[in-house]
GROMACS .gro file of C-alpha atoms in nm:
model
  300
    1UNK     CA    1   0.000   0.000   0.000
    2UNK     CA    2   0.097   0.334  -0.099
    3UNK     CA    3   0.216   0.562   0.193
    4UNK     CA    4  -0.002   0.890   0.193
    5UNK     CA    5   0.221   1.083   0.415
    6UNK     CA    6   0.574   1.114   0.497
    7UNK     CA    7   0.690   0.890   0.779
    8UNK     CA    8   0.862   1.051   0.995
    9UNK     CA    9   1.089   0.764   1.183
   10UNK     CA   10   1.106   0.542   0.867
   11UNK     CA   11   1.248   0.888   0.696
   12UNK     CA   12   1.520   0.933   0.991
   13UNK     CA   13   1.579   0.545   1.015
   14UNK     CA   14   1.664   0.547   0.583
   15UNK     CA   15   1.940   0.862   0.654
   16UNK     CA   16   2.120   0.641   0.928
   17UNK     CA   17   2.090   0.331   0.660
   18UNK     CA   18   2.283   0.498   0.394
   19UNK     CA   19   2.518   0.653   0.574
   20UNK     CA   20   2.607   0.342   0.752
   21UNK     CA   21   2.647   0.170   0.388
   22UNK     CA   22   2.791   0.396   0.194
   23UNK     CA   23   3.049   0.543   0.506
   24UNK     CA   24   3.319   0.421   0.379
   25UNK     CA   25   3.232   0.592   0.007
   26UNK     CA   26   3.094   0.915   0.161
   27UNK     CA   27   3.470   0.960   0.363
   28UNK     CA   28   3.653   0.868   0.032
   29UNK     CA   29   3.443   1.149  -0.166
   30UNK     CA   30   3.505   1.407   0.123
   31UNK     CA   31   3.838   1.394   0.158
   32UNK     CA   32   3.907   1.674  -0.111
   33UNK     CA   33   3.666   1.931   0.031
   34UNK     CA   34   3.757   1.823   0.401
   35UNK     CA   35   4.120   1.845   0.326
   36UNK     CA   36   4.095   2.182   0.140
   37UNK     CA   37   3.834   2.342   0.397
   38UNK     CA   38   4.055   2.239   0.724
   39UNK     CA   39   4.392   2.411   0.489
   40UNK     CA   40   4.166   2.723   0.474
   41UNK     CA   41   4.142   2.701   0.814
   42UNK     CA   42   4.514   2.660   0.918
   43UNK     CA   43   4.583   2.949   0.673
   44UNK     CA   44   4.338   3.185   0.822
   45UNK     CA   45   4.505   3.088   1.168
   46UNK     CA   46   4.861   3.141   1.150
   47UNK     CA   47   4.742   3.466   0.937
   48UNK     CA   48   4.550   3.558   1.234
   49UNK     CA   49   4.818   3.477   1.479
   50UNK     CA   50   5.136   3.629   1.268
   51UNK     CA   51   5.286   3.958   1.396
   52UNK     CA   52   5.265   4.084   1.034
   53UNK     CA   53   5.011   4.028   0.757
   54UNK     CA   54   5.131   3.802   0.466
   55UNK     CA   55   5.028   3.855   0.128
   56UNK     CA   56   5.131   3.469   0.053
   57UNK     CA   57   4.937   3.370   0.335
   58UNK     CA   58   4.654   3.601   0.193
   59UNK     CA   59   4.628   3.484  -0.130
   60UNK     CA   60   4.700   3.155  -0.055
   61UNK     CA   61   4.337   3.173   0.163
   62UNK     CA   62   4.108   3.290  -0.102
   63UNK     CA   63   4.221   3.083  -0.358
   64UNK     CA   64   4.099   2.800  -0.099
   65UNK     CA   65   3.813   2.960  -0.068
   66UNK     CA   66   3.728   2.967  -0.416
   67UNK     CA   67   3.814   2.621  -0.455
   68UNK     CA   68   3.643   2.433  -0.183
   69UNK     CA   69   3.321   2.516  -0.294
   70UNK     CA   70   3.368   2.301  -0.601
   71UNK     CA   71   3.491   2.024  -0.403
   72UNK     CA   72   3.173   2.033  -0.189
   73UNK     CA   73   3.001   2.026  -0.532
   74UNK     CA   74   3.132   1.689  -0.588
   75UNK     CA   75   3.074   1.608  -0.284
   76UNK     CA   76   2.720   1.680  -0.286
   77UNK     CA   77   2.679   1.596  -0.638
   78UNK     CA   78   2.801   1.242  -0.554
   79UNK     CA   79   2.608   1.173  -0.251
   80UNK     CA   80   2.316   1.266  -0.420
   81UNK     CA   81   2.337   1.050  -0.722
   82UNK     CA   82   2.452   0.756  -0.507
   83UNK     CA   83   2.122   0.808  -0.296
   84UNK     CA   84   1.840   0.874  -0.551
   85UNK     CA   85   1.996   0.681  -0.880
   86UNK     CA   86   2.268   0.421  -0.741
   87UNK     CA   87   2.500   0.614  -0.929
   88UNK     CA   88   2.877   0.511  -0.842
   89UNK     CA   89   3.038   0.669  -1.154
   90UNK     CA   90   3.351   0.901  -1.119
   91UNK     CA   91   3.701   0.877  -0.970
   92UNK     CA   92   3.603   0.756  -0.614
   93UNK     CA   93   3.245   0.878  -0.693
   94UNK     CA   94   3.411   1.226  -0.748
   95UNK     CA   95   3.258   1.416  -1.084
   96UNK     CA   96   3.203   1.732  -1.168
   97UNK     CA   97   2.913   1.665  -1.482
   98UNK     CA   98   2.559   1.802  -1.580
   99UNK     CA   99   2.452   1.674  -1.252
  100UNK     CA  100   2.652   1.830  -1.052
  101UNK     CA  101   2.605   2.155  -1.211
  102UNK     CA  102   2.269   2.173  -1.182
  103UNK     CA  103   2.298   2.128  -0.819
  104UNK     CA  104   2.484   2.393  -0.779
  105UNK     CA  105   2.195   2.642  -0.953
  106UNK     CA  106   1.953   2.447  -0.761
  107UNK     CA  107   2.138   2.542  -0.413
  108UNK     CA  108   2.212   2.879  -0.579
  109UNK     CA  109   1.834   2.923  -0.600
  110UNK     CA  110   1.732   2.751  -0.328
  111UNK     CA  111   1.991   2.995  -0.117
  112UNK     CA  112   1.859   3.312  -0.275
  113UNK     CA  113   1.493   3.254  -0.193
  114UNK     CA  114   1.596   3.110   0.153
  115UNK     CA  115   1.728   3.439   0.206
  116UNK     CA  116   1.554   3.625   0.151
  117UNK     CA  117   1.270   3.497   0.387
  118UNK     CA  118   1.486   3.483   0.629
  119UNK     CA  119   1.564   3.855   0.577
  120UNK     CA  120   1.170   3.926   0.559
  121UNK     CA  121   1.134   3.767   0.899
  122UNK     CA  122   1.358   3.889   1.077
  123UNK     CA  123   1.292   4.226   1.006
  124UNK     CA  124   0.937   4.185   1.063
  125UNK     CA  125   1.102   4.071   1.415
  126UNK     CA  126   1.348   4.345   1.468
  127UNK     CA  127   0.989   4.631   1.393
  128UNK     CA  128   0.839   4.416   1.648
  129UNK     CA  129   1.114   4.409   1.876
  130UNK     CA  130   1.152   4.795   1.843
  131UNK     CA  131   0.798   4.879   1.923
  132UNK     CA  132   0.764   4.656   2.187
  133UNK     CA  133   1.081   4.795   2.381
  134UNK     CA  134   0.924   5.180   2.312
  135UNK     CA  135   0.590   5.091   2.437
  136UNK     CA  136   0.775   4.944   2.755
  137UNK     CA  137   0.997   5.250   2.781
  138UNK     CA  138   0.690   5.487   2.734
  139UNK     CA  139   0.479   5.268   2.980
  140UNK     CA  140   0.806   5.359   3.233
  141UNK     CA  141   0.775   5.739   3.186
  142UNK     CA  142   1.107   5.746   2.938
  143UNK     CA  143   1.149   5.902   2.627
  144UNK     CA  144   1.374   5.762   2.389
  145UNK     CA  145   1.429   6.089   2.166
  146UNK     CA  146   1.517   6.251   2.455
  147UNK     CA  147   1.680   6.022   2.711
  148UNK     CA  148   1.868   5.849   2.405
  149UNK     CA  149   1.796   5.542   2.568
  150UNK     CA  150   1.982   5.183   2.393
  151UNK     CA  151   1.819   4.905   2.326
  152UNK     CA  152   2.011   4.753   2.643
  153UNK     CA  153   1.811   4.959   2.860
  154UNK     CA  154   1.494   4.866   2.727
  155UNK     CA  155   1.506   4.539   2.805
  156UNK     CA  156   1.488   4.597   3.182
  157UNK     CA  157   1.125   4.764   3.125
  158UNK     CA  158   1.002   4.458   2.916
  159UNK     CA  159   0.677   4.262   3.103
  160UNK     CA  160   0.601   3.933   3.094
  161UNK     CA  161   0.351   3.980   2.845
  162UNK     CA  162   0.629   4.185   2.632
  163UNK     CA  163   0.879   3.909   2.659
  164UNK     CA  164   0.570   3.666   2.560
  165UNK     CA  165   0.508   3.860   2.228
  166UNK     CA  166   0.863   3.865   2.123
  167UNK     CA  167   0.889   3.503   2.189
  168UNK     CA  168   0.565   3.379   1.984
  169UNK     CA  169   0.644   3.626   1.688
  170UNK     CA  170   0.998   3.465   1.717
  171UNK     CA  171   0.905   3.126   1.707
  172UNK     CA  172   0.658   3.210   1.423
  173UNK     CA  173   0.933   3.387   1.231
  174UNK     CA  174   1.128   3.020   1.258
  175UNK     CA  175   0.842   2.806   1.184
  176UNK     CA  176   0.754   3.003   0.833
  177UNK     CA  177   1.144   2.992   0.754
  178UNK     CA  178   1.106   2.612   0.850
  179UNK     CA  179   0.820   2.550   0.682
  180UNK     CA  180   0.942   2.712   0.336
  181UNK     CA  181   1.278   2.467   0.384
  182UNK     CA  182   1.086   2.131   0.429
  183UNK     CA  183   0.859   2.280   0.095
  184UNK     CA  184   1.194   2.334  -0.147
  185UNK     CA  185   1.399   2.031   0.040
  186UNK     CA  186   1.300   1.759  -0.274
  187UNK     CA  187   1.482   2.025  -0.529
  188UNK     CA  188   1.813   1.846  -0.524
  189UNK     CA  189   1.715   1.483  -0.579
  190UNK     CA  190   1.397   1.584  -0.777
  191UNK     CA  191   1.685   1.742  -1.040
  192UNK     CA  192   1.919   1.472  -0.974
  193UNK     CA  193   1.633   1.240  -1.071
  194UNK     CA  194   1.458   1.401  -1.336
  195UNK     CA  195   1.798   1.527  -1.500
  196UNK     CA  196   1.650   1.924  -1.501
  197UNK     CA  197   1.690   2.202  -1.279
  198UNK     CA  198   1.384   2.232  -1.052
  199UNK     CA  199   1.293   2.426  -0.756
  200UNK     CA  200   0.943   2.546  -0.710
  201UNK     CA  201   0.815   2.265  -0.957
  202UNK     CA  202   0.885   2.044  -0.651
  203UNK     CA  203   0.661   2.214  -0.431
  204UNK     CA  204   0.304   1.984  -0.509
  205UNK     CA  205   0.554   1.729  -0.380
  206UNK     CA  206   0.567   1.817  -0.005
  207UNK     CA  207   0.143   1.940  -0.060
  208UNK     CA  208   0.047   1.910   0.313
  209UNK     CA  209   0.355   1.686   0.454
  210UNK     CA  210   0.599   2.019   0.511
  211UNK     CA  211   0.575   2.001   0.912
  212UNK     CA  212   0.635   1.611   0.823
  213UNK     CA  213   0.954   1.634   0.676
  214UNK     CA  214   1.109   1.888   0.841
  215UNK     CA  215   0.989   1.682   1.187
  216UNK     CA  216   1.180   1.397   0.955
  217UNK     CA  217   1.477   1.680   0.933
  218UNK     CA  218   1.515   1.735   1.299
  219UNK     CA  219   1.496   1.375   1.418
  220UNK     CA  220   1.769   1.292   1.132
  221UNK     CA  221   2.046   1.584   1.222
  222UNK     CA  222   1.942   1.718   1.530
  223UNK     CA  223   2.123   1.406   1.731
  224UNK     CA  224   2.418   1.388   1.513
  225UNK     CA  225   2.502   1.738   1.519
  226UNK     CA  226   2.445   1.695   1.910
  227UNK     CA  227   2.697   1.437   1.917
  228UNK     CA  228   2.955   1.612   1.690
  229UNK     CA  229   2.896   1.915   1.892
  230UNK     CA  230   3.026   1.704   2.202
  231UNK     CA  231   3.331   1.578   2.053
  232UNK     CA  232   3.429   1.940   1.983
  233UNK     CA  233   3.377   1.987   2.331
  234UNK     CA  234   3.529   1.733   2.400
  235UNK     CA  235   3.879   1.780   2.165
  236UNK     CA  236   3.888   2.147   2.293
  237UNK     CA  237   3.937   2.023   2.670
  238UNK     CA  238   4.202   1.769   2.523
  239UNK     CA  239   4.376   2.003   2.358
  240UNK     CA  240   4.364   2.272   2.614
  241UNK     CA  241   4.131   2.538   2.343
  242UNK     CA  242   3.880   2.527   2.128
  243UNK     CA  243   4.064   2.525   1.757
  244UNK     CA  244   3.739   2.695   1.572
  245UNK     CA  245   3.730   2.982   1.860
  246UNK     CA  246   3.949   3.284   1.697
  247UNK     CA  247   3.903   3.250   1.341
  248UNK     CA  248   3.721   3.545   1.178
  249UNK     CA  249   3.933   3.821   0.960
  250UNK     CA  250   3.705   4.076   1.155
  251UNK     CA  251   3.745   4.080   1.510
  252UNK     CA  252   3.417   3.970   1.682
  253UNK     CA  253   3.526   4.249   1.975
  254UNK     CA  254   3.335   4.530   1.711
  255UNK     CA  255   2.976   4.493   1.885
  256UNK     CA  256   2.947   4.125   1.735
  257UNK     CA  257   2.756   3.923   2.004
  258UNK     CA  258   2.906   3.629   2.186
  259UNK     CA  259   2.677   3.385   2.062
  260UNK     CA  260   2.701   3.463   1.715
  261UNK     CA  261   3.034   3.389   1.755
  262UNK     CA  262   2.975   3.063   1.936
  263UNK     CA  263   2.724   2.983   1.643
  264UNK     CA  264   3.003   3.053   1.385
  265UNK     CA  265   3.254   2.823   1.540
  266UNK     CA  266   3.047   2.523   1.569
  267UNK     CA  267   2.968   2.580   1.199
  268UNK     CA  268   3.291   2.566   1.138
  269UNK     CA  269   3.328   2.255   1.313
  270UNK     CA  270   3.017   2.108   1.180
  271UNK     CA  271   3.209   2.193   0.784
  272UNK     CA  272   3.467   1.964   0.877
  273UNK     CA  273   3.201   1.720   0.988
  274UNK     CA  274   3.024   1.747   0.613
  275UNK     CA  275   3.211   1.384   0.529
  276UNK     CA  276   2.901   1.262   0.721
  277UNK     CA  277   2.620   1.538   0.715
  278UNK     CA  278   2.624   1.572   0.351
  279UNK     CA  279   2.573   1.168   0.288
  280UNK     CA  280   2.278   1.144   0.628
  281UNK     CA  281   2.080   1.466   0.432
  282UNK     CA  282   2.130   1.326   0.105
  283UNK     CA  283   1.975   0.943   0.228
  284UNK     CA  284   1.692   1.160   0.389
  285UNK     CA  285   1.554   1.303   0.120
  286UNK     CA  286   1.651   1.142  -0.142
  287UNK     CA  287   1.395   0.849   0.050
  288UNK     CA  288   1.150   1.118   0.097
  289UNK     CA  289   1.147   1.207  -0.268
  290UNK     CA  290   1.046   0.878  -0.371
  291UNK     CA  291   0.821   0.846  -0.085
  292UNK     CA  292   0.668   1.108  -0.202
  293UNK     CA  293   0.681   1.016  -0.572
  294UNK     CA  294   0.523   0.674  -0.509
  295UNK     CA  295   0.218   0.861  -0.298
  296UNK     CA  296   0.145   1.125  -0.620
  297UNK     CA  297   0.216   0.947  -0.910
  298UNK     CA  298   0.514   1.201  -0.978
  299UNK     CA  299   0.755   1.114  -1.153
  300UNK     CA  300   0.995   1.220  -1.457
   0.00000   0.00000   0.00000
């Protein structure tokens, strides 16, 4: 019988399955990228650490970072046609052919409009913010114009009911940015499958089953990225610092907050990791994709 909806577990339990039979593949087709990405790394840190700038060092850095990117293509490209078309072809999987290329217009695309939603919603967050912290300043007898009150201040004044409006148009903000995700997730194995690029085309696909896959998401990546995120921890205590800590060419001193920061160096760490992200995200939904092209009737 045909499946009607997305299962959730089954979906989760497929990503471990590939990944556990294709590990030794998936390491073998990262090693370029994670080879090139940790050299970026090293480069940016003795650059960061040397007394004096060096223009070797400097150059040396962007021309890794305008190379890595194609070895995650290949990377991505390859885990992708392993998982949707048993496709093994390439030097250790490794290609960079109409596949892959289409991918990378597909991510292109997918990153533009994911953008810019996430732009759109956090704005509408930051208006909110802003006239909830004036209403709580106003409801305290201050005015802003005049007392040039920061943002800092304003938080003292908030209510409950202040902090519970922030929160719910928050969470909101994250569940339409969510939502849109799980909707444009099939785009890579629907073009890897159907040899075109598509994006929206895909979105009948996911027709009430969004919450469903990216439920299918979170179970999938959410423990493994906890786990990686502990042996970080853990190889930071071993080695006496955290290696990803420092590594930005703009100080994070210039009014950058500390958990940005902290964000930024586990996503750093997590890069490294992409040997076995990439490969669990590409089972996922590469199994949802013909989940869901079983339950329509979709197909090429």
């Amino acid at each position: 019988m045909t499946t009607t909806s997305v299962p959730i577990l089954r979906s989760a339990a497929a990503a471990y399955a590939f990944l556990i039979s294709h590990w030794h593949r998936a390491l073998i087709a990262a090693a370029p990228y994670t080879l090139l990405y940790v050299a970026q790394l090293v480069v940016l840190s003795n650059q960061l650490n040397a007394s004096s700038p060096s223009d070797t060092l400097i150059s040396l850095y962007w021309a890794l970072w305008l190379v890595t990117p194609i070895a995650l293509l290949a990377l991505t490209g390859a885990m992708l046609r392993m998982s949707v078309k048993g496709d093994y072809s390439g030097r250790f999987g490794l290609k960079l052919g109409q596949h892959e290329w289409r991918v990378f217009i597909v991510s292109l695309l997918v990153g533009v409009l994911m953008f810019v939603s996430l732009v759109l919603a956090l704005m509408f967050f930051v208006a909110v913010m802003l006239s909830v912290a004036g209403g709580a300043l106003q409801r305290a007898g201050i005015e802003l114009e005049e007392s040039n009150a920061e943002m800092d201040m304003a938080w003292s004044y908030l209510s409950a009911a202040d902090w519970t409006v922030l929160g719910v148009v928050g969470i909101l903000g994250l569940a339409l940015v969510m939502w849109l995700s799980a909707r444009v997730s099939l785009a890579m194995p629907a073009t890897i499958d159907r040899g075109r690029v598509l994006v929206l085309s895909v979105w009948p696909l996911t027709h009430r089953n969004a919450w469903r896959v990216a439920a299918a998401t979170v179970l999938a990546i959410g423990p493994l990225l906890l786990v990686e995120a502990g042996l970080y921890n853990l190889l930071g205590l071993v080695l006496g610092e955290r290696p990803f800590e420092q590594l930005e060419l703009i100080s994070a001193v210039e009014g950058d907050a500390a958990s940005m920061s902290i964000v930024r160096e586990y996503l750093r760490w997590f890069g490294v990791m992409a040997g076995i992200n990439y490969p669990l995200m590409a089972g996922l939904y590469a199994y949802i994709y013909r989940n869901r092209v079983d339950a329509t009737g979709e197909g090429a």
